[in-house]
PDB file of C-alpha atoms and ligand atoms in Angstrom:
ATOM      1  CA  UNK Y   5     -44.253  84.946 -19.778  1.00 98.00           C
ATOM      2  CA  UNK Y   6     -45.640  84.975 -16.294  1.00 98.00           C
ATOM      3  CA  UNK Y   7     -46.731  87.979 -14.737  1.00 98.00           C
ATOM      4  CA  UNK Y   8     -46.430  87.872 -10.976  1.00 99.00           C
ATOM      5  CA  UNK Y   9     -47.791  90.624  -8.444  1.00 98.00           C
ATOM      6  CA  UNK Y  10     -47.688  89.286  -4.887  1.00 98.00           C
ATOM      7  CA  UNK Y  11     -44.649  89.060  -3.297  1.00 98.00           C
ATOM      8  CA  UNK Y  12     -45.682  85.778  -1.876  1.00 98.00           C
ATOM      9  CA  UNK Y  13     -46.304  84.108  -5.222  1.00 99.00           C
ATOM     10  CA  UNK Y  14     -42.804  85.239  -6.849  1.00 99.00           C
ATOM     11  CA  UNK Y  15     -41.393  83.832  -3.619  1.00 98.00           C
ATOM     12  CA  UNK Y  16     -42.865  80.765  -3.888  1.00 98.00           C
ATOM     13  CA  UNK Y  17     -42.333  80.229  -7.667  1.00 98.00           C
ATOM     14  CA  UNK Y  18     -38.557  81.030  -7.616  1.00 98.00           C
ATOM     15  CA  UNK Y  19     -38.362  78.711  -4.673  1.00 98.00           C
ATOM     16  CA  UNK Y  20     -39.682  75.559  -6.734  1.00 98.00           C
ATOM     17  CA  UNK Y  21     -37.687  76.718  -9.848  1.00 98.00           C
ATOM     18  CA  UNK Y  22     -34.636  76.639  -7.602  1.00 98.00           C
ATOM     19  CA  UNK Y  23     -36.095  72.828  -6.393  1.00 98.00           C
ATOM     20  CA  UNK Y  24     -36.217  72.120  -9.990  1.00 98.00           C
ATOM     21  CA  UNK Y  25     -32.849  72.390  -9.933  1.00 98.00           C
ATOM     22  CA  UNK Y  26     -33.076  75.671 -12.196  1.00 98.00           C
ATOM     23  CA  UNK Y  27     -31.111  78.755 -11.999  1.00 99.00           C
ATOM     24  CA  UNK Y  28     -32.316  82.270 -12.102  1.00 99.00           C
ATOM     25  CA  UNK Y  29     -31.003  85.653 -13.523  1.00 99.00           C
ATOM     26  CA  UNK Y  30     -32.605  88.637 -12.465  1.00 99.00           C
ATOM     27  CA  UNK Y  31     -32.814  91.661 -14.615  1.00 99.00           C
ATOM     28  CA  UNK Y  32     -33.865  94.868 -11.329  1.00 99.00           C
ATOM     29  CA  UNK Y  33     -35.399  97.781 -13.651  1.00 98.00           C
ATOM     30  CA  UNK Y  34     -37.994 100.677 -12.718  1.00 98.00           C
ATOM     31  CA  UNK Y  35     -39.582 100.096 -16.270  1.00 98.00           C
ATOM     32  CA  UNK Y  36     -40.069 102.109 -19.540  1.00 98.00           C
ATOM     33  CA  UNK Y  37     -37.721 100.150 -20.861  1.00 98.00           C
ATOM     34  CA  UNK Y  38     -35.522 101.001 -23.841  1.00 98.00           C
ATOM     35  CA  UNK Y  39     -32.861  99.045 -25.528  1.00 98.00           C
ATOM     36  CA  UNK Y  40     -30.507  99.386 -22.711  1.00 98.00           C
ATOM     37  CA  UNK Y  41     -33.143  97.240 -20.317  1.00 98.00           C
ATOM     38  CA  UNK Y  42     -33.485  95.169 -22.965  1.00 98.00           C
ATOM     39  CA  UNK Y  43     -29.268  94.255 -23.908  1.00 98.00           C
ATOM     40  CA  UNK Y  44     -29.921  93.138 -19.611  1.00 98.00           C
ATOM     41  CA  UNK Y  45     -32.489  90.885 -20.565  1.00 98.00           C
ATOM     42  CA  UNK Y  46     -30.344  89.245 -23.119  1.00 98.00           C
ATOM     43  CA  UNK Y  47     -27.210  88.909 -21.267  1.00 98.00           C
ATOM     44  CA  UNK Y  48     -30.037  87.571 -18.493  1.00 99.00           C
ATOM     45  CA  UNK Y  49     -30.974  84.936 -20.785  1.00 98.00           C
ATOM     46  CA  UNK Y  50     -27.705  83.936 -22.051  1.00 98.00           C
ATOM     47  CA  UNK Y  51     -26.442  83.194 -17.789  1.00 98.00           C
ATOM     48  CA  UNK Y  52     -30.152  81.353 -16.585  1.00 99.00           C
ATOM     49  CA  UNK Y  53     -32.225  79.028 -17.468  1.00 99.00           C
ATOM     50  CA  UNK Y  54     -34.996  81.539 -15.719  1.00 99.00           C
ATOM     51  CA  UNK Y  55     -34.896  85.262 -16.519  1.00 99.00           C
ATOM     52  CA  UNK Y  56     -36.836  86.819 -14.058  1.00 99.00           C
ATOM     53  CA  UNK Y  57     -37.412  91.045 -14.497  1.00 99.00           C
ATOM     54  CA  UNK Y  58     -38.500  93.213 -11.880  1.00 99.00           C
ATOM     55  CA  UNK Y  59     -40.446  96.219 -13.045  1.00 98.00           C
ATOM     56  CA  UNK Y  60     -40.809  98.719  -9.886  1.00 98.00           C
ATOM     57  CA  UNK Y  61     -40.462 102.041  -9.324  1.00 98.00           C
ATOM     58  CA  UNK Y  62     -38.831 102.460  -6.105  1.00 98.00           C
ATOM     59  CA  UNK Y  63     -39.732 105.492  -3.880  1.00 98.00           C
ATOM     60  CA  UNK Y  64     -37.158 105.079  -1.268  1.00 98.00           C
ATOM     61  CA  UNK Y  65     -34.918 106.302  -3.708  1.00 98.00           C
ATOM     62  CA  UNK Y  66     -36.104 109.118  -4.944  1.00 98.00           C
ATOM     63  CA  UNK Y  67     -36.007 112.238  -2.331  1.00 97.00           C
ATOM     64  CA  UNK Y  68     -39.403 114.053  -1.646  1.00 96.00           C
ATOM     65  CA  UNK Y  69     -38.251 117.014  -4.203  1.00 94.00           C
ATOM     66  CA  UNK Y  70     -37.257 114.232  -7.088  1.00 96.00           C
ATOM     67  CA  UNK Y  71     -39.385 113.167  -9.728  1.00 95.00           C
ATOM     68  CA  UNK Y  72     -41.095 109.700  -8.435  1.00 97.00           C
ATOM     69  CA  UNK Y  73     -44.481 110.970  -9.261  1.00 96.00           C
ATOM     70  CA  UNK Y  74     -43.360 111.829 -13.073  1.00 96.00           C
ATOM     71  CA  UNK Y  75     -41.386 108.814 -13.711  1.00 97.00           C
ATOM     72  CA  UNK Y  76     -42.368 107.693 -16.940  1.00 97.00           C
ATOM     73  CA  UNK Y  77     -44.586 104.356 -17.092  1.00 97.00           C
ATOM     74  CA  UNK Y  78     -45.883 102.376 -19.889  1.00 98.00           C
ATOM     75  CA  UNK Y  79     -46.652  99.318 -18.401  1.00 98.00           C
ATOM     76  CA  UNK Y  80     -47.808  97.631 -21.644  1.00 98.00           C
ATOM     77  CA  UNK Y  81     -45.258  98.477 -23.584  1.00 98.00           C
ATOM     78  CA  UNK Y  82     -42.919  96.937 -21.038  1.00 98.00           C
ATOM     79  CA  UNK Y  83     -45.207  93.489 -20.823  1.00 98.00           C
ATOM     80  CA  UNK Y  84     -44.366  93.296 -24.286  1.00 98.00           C
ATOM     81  CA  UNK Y  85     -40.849  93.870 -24.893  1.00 98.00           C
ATOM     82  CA  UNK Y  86     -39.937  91.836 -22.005  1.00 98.00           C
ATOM     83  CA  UNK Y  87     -42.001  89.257 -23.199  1.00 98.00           C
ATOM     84  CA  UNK Y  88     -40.219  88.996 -26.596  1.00 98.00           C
ATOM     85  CA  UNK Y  89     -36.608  89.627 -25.411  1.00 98.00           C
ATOM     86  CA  UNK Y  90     -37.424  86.278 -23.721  1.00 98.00           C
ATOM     87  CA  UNK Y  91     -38.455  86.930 -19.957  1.00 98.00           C
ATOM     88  CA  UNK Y  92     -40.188  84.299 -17.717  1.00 99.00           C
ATOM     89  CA  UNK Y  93     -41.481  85.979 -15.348  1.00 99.00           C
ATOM     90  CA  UNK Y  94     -41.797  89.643 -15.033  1.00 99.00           C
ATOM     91  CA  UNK Y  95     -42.695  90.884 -11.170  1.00 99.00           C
ATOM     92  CA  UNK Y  96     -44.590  93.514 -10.723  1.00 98.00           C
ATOM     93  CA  UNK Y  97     -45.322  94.125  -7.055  1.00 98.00           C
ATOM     94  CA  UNK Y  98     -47.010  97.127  -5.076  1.00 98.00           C
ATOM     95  CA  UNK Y  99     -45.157  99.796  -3.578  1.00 98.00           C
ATOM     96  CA  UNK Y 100     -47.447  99.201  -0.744  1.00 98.00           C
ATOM     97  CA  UNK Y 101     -46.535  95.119  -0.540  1.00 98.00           C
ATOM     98  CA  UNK Y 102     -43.079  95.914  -0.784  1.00 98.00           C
ATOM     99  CA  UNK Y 103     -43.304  98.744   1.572  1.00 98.00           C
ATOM    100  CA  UNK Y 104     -45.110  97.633   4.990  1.00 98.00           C
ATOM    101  CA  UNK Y 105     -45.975 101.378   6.523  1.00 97.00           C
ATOM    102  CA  UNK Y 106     -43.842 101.212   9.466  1.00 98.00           C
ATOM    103  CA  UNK Y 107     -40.832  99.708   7.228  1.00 98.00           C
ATOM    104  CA  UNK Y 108     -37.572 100.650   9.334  1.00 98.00           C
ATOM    105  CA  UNK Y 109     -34.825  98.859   8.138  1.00 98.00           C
ATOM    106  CA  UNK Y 110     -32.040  99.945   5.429  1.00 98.00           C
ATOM    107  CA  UNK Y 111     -28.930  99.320   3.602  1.00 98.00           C
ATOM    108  CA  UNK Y 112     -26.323 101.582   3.147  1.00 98.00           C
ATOM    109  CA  UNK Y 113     -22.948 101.280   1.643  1.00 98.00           C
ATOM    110  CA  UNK Y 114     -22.161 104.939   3.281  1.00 98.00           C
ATOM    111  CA  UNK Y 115     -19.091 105.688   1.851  1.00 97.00           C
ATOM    112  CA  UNK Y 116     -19.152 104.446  -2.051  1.00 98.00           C
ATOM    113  CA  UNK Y 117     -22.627 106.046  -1.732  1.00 98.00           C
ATOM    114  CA  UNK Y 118     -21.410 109.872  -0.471  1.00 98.00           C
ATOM    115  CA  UNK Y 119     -19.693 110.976  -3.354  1.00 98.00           C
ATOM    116  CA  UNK Y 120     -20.744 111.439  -7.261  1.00 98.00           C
ATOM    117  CA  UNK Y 121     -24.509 111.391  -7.485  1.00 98.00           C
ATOM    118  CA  UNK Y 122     -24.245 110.435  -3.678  1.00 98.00           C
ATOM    119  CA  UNK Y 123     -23.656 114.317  -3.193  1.00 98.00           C
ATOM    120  CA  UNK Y 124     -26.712 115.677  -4.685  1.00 97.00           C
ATOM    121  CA  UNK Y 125     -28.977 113.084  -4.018  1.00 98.00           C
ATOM    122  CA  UNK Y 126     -27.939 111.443  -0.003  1.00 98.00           C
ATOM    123  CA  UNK Y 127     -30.848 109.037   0.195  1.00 98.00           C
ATOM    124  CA  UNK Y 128     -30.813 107.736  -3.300  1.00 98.00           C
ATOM    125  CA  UNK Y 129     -28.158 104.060  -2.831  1.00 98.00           C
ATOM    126  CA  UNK Y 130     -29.943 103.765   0.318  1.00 98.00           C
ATOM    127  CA  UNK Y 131     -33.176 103.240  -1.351  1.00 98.00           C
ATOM    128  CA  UNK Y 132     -31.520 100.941  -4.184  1.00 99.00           C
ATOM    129  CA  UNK Y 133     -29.499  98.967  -1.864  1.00 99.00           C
ATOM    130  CA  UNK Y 134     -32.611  98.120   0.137  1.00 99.00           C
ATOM    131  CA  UNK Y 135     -34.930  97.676  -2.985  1.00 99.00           C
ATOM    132  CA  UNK Y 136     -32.251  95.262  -4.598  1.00 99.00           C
ATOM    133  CA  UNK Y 137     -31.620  93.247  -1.256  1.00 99.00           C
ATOM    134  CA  UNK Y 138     -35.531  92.987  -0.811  1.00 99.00           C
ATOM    135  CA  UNK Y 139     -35.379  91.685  -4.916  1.00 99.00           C
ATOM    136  CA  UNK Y 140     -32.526  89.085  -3.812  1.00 99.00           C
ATOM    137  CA  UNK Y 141     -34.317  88.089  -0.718  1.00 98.00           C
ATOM    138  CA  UNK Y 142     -37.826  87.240  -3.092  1.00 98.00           C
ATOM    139  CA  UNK Y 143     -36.204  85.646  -5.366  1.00 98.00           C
ATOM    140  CA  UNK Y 144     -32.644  83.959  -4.721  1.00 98.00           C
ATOM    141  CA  UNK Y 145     -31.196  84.831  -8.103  1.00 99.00           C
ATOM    142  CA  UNK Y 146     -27.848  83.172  -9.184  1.00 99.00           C
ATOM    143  CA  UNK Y 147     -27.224  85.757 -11.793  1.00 99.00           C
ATOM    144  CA  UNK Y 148     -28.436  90.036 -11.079  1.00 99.00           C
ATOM    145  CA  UNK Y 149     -27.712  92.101 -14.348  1.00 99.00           C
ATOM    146  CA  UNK Y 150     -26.898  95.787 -14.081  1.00 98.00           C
ATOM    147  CA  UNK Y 151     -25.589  98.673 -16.486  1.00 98.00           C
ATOM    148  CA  UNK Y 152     -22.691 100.320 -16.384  1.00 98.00           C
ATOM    149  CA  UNK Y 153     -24.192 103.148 -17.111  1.00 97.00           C
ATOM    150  CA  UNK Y 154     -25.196 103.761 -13.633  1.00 98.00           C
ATOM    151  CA  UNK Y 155     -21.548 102.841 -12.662  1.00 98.00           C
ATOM    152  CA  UNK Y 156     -21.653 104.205  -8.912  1.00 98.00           C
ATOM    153  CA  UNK Y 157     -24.794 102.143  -8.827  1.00 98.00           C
ATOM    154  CA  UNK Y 158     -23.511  99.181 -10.158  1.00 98.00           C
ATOM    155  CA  UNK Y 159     -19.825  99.540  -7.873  1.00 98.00           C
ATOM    156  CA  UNK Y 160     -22.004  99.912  -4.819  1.00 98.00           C
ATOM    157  CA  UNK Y 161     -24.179  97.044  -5.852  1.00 98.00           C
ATOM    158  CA  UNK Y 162     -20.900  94.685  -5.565  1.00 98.00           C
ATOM    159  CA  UNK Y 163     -20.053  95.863  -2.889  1.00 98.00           C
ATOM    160  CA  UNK Y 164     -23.133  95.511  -0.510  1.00 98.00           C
ATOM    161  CA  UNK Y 165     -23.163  91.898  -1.758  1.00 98.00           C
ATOM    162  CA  UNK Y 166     -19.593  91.575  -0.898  1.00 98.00           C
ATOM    163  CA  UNK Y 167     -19.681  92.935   2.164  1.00 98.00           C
ATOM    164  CA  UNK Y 168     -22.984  91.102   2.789  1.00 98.00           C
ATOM    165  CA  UNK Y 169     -21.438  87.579   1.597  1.00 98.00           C
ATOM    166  CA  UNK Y 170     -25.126  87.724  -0.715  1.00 98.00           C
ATOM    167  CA  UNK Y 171     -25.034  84.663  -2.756  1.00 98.00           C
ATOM    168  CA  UNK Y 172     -25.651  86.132  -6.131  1.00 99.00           C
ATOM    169  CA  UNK Y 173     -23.305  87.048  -8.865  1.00 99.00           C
ATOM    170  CA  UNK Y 174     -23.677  90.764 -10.171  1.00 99.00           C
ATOM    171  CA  UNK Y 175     -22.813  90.870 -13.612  1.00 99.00           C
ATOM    172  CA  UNK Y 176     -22.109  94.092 -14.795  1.00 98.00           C
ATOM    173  CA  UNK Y 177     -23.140  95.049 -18.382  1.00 98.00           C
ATOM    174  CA  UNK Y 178     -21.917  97.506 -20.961  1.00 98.00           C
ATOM    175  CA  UNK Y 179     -23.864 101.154 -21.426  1.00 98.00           C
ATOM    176  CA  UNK Y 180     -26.164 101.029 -24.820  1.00 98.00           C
ATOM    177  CA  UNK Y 181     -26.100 104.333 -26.379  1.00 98.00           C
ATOM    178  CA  UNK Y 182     -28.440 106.250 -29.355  1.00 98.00           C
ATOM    179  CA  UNK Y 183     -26.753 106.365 -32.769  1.00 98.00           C
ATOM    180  CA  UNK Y 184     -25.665 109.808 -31.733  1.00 98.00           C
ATOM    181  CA  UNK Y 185     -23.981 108.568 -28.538  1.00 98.00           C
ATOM    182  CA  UNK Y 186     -26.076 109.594 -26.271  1.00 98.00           C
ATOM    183  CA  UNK Y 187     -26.447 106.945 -22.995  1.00 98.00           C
ATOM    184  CA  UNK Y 188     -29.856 105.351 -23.320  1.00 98.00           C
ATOM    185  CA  UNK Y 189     -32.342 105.877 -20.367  1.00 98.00           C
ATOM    186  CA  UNK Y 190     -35.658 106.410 -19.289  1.00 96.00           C
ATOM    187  CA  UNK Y 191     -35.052 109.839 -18.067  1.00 96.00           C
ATOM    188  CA  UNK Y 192     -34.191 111.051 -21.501  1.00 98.00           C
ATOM    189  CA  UNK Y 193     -37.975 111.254 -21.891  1.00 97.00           C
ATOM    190  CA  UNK Y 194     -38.169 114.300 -20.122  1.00 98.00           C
ATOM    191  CA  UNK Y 195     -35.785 116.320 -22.713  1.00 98.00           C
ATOM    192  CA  UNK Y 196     -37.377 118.376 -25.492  1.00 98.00           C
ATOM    193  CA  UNK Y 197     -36.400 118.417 -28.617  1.00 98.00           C
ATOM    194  CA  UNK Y 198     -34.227 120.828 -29.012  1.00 98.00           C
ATOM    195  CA  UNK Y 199     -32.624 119.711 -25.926  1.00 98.00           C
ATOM    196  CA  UNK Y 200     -32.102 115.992 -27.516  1.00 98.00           C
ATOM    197  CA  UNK Y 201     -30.522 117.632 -30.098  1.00 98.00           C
ATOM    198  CA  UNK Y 202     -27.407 119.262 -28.054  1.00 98.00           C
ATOM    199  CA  UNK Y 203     -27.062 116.278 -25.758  1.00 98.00           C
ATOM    200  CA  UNK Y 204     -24.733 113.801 -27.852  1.00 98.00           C
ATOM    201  CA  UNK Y 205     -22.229 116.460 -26.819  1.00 98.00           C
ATOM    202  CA  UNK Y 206     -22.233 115.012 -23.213  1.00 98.00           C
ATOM    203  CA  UNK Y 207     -20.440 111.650 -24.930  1.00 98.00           C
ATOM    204  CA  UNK Y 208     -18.425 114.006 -27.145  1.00 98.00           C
ATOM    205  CA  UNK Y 209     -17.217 116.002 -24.130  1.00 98.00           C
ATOM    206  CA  UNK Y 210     -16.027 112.582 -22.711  1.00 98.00           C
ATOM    207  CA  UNK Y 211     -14.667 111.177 -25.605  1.00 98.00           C
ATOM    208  CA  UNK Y 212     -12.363 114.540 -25.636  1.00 98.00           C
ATOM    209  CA  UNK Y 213     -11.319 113.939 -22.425  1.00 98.00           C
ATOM    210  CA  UNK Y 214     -10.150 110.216 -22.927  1.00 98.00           C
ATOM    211  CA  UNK Y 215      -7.859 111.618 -26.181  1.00 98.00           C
ATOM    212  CA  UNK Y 216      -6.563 114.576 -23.772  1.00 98.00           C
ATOM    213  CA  UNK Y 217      -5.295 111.717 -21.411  1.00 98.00           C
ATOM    214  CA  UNK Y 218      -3.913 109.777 -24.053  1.00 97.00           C
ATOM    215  CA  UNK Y 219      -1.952 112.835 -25.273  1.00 97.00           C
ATOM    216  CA  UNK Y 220      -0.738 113.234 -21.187  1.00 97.00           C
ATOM    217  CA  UNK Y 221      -3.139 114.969 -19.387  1.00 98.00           C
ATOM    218  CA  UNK Y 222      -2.926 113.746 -16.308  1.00 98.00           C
ATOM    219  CA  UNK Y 223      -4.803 116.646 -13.930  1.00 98.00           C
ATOM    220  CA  UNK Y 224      -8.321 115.555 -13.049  1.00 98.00           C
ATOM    221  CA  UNK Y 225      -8.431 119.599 -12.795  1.00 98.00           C
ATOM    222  CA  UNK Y 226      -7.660 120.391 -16.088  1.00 98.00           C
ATOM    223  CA  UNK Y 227     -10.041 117.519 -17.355  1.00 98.00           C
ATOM    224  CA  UNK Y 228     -12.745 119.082 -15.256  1.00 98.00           C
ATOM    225  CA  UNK Y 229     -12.216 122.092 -16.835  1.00 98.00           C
ATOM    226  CA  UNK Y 230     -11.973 121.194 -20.013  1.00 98.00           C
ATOM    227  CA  UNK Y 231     -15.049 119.339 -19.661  1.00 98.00           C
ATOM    228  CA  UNK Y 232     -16.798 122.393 -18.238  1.00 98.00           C
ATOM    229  CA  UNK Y 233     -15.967 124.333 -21.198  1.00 98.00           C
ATOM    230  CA  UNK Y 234     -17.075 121.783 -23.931  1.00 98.00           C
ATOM    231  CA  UNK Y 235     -19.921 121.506 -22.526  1.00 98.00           C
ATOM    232  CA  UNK Y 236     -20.649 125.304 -22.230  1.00 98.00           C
ATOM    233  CA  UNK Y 237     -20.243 126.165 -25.767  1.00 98.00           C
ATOM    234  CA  UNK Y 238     -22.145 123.198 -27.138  1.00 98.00           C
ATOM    235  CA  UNK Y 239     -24.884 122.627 -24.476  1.00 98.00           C
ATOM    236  CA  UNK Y 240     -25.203 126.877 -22.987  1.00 98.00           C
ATOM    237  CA  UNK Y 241     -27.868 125.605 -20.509  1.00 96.00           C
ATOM    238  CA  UNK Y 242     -26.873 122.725 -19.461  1.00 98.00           C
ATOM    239  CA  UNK Y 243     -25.300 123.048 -15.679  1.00 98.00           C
ATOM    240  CA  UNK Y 244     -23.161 120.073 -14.698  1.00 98.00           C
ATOM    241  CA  UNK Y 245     -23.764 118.564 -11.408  1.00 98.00           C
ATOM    242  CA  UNK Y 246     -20.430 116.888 -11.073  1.00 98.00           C
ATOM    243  CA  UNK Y 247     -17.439 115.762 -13.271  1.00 98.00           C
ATOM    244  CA  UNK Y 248     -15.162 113.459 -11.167  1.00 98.00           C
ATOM    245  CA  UNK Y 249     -12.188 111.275 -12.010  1.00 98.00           C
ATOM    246  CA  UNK Y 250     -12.382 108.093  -9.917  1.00 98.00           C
ATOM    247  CA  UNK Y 251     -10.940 105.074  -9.266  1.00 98.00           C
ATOM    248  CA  UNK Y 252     -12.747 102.455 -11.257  1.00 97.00           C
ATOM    249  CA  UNK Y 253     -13.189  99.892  -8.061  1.00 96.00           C
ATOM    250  CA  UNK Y 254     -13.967 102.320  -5.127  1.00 97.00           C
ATOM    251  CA  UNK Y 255     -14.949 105.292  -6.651  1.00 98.00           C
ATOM    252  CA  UNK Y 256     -12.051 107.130  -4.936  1.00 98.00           C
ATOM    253  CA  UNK Y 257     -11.287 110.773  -5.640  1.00 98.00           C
ATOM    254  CA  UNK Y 258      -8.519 111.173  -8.293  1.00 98.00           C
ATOM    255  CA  UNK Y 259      -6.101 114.168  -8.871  1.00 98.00           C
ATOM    256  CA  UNK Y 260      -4.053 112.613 -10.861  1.00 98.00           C
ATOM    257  CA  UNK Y 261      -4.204 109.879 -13.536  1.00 98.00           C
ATOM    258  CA  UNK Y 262      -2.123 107.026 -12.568  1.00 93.00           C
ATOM    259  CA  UNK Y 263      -2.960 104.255 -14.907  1.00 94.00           C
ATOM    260  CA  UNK Y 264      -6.663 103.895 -15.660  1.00 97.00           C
ATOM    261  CA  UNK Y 265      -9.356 106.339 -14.055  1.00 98.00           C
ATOM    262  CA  UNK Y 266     -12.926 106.284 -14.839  1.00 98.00           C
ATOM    263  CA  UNK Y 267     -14.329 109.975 -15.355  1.00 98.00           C
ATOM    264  CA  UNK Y 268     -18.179 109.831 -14.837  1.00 98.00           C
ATOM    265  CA  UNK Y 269     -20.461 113.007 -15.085  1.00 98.00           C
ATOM    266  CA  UNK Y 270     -23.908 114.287 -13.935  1.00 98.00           C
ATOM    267  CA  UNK Y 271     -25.276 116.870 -16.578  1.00 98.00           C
ATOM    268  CA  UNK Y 272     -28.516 118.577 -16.085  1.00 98.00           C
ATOM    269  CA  UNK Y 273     -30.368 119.667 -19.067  1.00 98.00           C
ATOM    270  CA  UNK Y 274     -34.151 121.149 -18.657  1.00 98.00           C
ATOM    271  CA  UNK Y 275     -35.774 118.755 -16.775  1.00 97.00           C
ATOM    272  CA  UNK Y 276     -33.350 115.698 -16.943  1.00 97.00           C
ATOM    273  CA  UNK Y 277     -30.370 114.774 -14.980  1.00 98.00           C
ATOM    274  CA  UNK Y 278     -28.126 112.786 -17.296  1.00 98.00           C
ATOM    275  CA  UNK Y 279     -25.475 110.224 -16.376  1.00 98.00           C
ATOM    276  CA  UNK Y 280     -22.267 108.845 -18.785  1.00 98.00           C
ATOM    277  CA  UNK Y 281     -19.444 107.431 -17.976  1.00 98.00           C
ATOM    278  CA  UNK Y 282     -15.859 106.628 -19.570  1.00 98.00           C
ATOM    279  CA  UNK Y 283     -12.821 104.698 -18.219  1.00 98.00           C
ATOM    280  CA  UNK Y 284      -9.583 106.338 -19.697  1.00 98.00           C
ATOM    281  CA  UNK Y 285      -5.920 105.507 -19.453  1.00 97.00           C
ATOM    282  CA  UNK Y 286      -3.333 107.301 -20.218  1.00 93.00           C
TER     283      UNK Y 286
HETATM  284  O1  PAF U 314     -31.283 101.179 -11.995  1.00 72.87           O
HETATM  285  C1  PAF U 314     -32.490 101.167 -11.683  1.00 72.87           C
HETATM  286  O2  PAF U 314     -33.384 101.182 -12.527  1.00 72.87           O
HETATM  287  C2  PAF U 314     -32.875 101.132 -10.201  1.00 72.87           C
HETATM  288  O3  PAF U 314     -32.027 101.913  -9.446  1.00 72.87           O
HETATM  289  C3  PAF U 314     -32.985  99.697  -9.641  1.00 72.87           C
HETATM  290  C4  PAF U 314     -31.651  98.990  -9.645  1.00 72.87           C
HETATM  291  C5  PAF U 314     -33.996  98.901 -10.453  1.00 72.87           C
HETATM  292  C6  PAF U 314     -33.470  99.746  -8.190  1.00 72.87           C
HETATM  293  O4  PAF U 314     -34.711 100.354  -8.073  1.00 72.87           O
END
């Protein structure tokens, strides 16, 4: 596996890959990397015949009160399961190289990106959406891999390269979860353990949710609500930041379920802010 640092030298390595007549999946992450990063890399590998990974924590996205600054990092760890789940090249760059001070340019897919986590966190898909466009601008993949765990992510994502006419296929890849259920990411770090314990119940609350519709509930209220109580009882400090029934292309505000619907949730618990996601139907 390479490892690449300058944004000049993965520019001009992709470039003579592409001349080779090679094509090129990228895998975008922000690093401490779990098995969720990793199911990416393989789906990566299976599309290319170059997996490139990007390993960068982005501060545009994170607003000045978020947790940039505690991410967690373990850089070698990463270097070494990207290296056996079969990476070529994993890019590393400086915020300060990707960054130029005076950078002024952004963006935004304003209206997929103002509701859901959008609400809470304003400046977040404007930081992504210019990260990821930087990403496809170094590197020219033919493939980018992204989890559906971060679904608004991932739906904006598609978007801005529709919109954009970017010449890259996003492939969109299912959430891995614990044994427990829970939805793997690098935030889950922050929870203690007590805390781990109780949050399976986030998937459990969901999973309820997706019977209820099956049985006929069709009022995004009630689901709320019914949500809101699960989670109460079995997680008493958790505070949930938003449980929304959406349409599964454009994010669109549901009342009632139609057909399909996907209900995704924001769930804080001590110092993490957990994501899930489940499409139902009725
Ligand atoms: O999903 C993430 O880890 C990040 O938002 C991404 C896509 C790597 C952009 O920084």
């Amino acid at each position: 596996m390479e490892i690449i640092t300058t944004l000049e030298a993965v520019k001009a390595r992709c470039k003579e890959l592409k001349k080779q007549g090679k094509t090129i999946a990228l895998v975008p992450t922000m690093g401490y990397l779990h098995e969720g990063h990793l199911s990416l890399i393989g789906k990566a590998r299976e599309l290319a015949d170059i997996v490139v990974v990007s390993r960068f924590v982005n501060p545009t996205q994170f607003a000045p009160n978020e947790d940039l600054d505690a991410y967690p990092n373990d850089p070698n760890h990463d270097r070494n399961v990207t290296e056996k789940a079969g990476t070529d090249i994993l890019f590393e760059p400086l915020a300060s190289a990707m960054y130029a001070e005076d950078h002024g340019t952004w963006v935004e897919v304003p209206e997929l990106a103002k509701v859901l986590c959008g609400v809470t966190r304003p400046i977040h898909f404007r930081g992504v959406c210019t990260v990821v466009t930087k990403l496809f601008n170094l590197i020219h993949p033919d493939f980018a891999c992204f989890g559906e765990k971060d679904y608004q992510q991932l739906t904006i994502i598609r978007r801005m390269v529709r919109d954009l006419n970017v010449d890259v296929e996003i492939v969109g890849c299912p959430l891995v979860r614990e044994e427990d259920g829970l939805a793997m990411s690098s935030r889950n770090a922050y929870l203690t353990k007590e805390e781990r314990a109780l949050v399976p119940h986030i998937r459990k609350g969901l999973l309820l949710l997706a019977e209820k519709a099956k049985q006929g509930e069709t009022s995004a209220k009630n689901l709320q609500n019914f949500f809101a109580e699960y989670i109460k009882e079995n997680i008493p400090a958790a505070r949930i930041d938003y449980c929304s029934m959406v349409d599964k292309d454009n994010l669109e505000s549901l009342e009632t379920l139609k057909d399909k619907a996907v209900i995704a949730v924001a769930v804080y618990v001590g110092k993490a802010r957990l994501l899930d996601n489940i499409l139902i139907s009725k």
